[in-house]
Tab-separated table of C-alpha atoms in Angstrom:
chain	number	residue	atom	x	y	z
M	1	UNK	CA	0.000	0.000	0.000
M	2	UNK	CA	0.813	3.763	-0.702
M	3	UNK	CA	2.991	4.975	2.008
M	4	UNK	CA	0.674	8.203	3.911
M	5	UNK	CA	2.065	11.541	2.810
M	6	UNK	CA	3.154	13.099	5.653
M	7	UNK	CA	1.791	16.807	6.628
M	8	UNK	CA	4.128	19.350	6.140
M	9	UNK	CA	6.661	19.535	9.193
M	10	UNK	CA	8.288	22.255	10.459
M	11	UNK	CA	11.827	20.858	9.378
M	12	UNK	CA	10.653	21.333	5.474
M	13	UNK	CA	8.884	24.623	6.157
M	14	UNK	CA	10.867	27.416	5.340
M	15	UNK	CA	12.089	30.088	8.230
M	16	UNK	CA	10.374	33.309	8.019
M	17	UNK	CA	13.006	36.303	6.617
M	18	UNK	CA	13.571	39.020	9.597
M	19	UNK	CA	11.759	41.910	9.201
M	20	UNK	CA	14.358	45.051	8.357
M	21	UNK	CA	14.456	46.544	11.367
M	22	UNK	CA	15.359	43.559	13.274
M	23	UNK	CA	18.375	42.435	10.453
M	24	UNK	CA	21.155	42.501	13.139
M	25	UNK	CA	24.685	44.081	12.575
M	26	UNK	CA	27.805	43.998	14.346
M	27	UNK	CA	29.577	48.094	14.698
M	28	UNK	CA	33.113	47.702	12.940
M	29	UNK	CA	35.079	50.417	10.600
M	30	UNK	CA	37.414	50.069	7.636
M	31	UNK	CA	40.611	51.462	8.684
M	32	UNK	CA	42.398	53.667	6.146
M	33	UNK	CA	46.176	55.331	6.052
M	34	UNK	CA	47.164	57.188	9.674
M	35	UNK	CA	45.969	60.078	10.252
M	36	UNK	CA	42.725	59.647	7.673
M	37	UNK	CA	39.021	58.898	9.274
M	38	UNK	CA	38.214	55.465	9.076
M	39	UNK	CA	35.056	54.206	6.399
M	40	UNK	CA	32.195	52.961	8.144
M	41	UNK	CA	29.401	50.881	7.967
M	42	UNK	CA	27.050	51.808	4.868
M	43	UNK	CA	23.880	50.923	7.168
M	44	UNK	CA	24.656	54.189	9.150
M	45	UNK	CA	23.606	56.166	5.846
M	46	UNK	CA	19.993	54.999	6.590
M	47	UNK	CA	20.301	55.775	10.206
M	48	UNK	CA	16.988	58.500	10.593
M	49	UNK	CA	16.572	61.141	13.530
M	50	UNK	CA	14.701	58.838	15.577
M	51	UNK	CA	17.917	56.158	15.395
M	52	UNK	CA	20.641	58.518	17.250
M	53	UNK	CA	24.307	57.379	17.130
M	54	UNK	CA	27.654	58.834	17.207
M	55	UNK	CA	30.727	57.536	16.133
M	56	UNK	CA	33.547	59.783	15.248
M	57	UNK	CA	34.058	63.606	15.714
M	58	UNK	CA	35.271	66.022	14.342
M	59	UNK	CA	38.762	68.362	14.672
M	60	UNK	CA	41.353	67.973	17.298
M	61	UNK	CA	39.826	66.153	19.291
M	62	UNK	CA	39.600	62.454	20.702
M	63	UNK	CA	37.177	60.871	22.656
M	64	UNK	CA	38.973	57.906	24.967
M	65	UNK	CA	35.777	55.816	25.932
M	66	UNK	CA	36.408	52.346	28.362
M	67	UNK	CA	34.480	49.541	28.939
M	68	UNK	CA	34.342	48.030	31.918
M	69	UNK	CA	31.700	45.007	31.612
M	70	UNK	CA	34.806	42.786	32.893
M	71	UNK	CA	37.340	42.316	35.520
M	72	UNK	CA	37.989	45.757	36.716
M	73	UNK	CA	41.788	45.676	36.400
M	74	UNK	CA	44.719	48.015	37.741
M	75	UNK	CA	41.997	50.722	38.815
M	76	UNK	CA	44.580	52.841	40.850
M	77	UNK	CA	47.120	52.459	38.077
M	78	UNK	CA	44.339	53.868	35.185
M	79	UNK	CA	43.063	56.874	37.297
M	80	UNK	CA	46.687	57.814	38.103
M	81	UNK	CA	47.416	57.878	34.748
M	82	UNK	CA	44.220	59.968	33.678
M	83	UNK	CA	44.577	62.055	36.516
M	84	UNK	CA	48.007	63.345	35.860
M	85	UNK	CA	48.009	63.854	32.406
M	86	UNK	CA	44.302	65.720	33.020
M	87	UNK	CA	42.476	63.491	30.845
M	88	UNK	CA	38.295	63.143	31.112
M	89	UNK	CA	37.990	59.801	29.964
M	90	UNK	CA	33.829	58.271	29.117
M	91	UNK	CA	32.954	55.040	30.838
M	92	UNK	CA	30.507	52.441	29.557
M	93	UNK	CA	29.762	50.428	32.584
M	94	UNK	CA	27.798	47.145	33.344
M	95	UNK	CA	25.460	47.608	36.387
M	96	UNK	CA	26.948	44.248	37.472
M	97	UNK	CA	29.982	45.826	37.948
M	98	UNK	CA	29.027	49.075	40.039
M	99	UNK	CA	26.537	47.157	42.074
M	100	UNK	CA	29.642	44.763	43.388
M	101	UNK	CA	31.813	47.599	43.277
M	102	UNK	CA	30.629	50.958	44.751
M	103	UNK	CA	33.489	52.516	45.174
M	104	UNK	CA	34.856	52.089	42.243
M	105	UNK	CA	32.229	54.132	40.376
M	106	UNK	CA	32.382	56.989	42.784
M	107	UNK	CA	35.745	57.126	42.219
M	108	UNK	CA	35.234	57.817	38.631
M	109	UNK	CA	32.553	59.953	39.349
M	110	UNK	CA	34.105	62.530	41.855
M	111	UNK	CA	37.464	62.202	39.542
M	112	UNK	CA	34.872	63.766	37.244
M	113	UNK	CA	34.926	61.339	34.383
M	114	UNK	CA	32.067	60.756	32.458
M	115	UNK	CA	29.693	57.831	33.041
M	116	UNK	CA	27.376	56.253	30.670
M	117	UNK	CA	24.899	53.076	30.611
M	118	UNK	CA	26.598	49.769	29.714
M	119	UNK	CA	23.229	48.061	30.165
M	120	UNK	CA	22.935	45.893	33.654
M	121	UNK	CA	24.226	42.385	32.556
M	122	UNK	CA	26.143	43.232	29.401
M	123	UNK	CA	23.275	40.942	27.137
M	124	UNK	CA	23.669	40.877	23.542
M	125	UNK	CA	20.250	42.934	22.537
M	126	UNK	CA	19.282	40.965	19.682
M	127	UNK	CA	18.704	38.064	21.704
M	128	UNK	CA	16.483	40.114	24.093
M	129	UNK	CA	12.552	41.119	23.512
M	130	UNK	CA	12.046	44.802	23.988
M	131	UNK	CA	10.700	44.611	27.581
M	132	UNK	CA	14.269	42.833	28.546
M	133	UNK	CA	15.701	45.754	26.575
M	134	UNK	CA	14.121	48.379	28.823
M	135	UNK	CA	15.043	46.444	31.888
M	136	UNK	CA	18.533	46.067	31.015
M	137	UNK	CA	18.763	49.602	30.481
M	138	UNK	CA	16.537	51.271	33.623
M	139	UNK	CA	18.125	48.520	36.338
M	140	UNK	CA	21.572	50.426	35.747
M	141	UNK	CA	19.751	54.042	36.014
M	142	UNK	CA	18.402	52.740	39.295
M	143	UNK	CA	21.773	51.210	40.585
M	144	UNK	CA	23.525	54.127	39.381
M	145	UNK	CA	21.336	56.575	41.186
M	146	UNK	CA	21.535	54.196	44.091
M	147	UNK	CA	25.178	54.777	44.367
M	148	UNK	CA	25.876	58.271	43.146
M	149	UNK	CA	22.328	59.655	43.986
M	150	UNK	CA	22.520	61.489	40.441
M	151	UNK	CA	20.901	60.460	37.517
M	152	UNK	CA	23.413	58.367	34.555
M	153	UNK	CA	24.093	60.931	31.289
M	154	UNK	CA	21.727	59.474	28.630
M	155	UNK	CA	24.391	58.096	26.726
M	156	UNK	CA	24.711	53.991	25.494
M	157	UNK	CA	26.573	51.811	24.394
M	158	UNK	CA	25.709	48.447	23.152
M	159	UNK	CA	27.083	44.721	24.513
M	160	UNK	CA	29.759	43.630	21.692
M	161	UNK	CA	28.879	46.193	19.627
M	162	UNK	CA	25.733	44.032	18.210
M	163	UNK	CA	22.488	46.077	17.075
M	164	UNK	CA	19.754	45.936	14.832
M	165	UNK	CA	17.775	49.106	13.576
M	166	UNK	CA	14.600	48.348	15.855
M	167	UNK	CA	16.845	48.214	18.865
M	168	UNK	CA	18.285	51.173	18.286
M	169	UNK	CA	15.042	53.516	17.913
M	170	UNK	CA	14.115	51.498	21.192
M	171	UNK	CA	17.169	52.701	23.317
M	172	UNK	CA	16.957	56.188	21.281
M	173	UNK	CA	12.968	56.429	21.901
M	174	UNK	CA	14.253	55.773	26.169
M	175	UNK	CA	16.229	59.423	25.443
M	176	UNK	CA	19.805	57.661	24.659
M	177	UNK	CA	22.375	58.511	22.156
M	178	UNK	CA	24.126	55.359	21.076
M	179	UNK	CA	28.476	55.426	20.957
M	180	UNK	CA	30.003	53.789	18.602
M	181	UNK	CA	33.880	53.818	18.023
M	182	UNK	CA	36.333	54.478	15.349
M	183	UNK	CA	38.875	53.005	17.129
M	184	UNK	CA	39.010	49.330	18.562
M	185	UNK	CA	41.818	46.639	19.641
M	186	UNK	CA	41.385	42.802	20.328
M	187	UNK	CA	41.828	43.721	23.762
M	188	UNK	CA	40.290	41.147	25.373
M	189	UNK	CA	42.652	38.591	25.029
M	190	UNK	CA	46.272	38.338	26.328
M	191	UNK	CA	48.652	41.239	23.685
M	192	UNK	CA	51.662	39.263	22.045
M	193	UNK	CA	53.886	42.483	23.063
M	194	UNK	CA	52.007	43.763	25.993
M	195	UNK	CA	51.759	47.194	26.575
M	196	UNK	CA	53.800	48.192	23.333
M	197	UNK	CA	50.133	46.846	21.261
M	198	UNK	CA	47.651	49.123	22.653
M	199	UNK	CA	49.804	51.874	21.974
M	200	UNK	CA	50.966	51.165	18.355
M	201	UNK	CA	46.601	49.922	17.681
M	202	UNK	CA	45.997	53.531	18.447
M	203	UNK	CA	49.067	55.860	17.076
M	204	UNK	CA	48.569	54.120	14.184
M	205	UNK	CA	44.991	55.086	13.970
M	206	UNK	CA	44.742	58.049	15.596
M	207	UNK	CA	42.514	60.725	13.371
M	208	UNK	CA	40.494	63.814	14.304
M	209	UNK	CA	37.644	63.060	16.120
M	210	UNK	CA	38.668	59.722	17.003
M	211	UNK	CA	36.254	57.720	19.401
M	212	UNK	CA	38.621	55.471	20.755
M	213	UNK	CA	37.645	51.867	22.351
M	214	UNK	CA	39.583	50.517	24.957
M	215	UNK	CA	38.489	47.769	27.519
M	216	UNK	CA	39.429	48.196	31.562
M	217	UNK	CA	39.777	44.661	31.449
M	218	UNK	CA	42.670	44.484	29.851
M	219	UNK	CA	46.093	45.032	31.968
M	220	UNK	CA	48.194	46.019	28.690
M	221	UNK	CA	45.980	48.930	28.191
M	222	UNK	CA	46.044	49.989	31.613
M	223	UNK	CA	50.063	49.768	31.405
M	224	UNK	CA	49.878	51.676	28.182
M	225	UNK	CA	47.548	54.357	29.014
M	226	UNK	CA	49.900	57.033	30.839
M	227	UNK	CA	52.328	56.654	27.615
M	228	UNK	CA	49.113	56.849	25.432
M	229	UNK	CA	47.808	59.755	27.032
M	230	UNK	CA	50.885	62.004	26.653
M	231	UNK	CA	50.969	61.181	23.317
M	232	UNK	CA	47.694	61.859	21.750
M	233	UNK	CA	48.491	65.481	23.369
M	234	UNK	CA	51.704	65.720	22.511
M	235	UNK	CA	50.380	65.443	18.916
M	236	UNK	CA	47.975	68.298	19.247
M	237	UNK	CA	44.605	66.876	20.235
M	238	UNK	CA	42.296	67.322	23.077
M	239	UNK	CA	40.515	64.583	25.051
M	240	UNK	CA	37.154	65.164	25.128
M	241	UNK	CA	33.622	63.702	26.401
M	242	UNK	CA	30.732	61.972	24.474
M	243	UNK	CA	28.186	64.765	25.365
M	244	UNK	CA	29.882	66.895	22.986
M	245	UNK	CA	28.957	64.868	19.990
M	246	UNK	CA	26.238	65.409	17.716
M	247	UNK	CA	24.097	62.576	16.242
M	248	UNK	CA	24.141	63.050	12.568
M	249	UNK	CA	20.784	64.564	11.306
């Protein structure tokens, strides 16, 4: 007898295509001579004024931004070397990390750094719905005021770097400005040359306007930041913070 025809399963039926908004992308640049601004993605030419992101500036200045979602490495060392060469760094910030560690964020804080929301667990948003979005992003403003009784600047930054176009008119439509970077180093594994790699990943790129990416966790960067520092100003630029950066219209 005639074998049944089986009803259509879900292994032969065909996966639904993601909507647009939801296509997810991963931030990188295309690095180009020293001295010249990096190319970036071609999605951020259909970024609208509802989708705000920043990047890269413009003139003499550079924008040091660190991430501290990880071990929170050679603290004294980093804020000794901002400090003295009178450098206001940005700092992206899992709530994780200034819930265990207190002190350590009002350190930054009365240092007068600038602090911004690094989400609470450092979740990749396109696995999230947008409810877990919103909690991610108001459990660190309510740790943060917690701690510092102040309110966190309404600035973002996303875990790895991973975003889709829906998630980032969510965190916009919550008052955020997304940062990007224009400079980034594969600094969270061990560096072959230690502290001589995070310097020569940045000289090499450095560029007006430069958002540069650089994660706490790393102890090379934290050995390298004092030289670092001196030279970005020895080469005429200014350090400067996030809040002076202006989402492109």
């Amino acid at each position: 007898t005639a074998t049944p025809k089986p009803a259509a399963s879900a292994e032969t039926a065909k996966p639904k295509p993601l909507p647009a908004d939801r296509t997810p992308y991963s931030w990188y640049y295309m690095k180009k001579k020293t001295g010249q601004v990096p190319d970036f993605p071609h999605e951020t030419k259909s970024f609208t004024a509802d989708q705000k992101a920043v990047w890269v500036g413009t003139g003499k200045k550079v924008y040091l931004t660190i991430d501290a979602g990880g071990p929170l490495i050679e603290v004294d060392l980093m804020l000794k070397s901002l400090k003295q060469n009178g450098v206001k760094a940005n700092f992206f910030i899992t709530g994780n990390n200034i819930k265990k560690n207190p002190d350590y964020l009002k350190r930054i804080v009365a240092d007068g750094h600038f602090v911004a929301n690094h989400t609470m667990t450092h979740t990749d948003f396109n696995d999230l719905t947008d409810d877990q979005i919103r909690k991610e992003i108001t459990d660190f403003e309510g740790v943060y005021k917690q701690i510092t009784g102040q309110e966190v600047g309404k600035y973002f930054r996303f875990p790895y770097g991973h975003y889709n176009p829906h998630n980032l008119s969510l965190v916009s439509g919550m008052g955020y400005t997304s940062v990007f970077w224009s400079t980034a180093m594969r600094d969270w594994e061990p560096r072959t040359n230690g502290p001589e790699d995070p310097y020569n990943d940045i000289m090499n790129n450095l560029h007006d306007g430069n958002v540069i990416l650089m994660h706490q966790g790393s102890v090379e960067n934290m050995q390298a930041l004092d030289r670092i520092c001196k030279e970005i100003i020895k080469r005429g630029y200014e350090f400067g913070l996030v809040t002076d950066l202006q989402p492109k219209k």
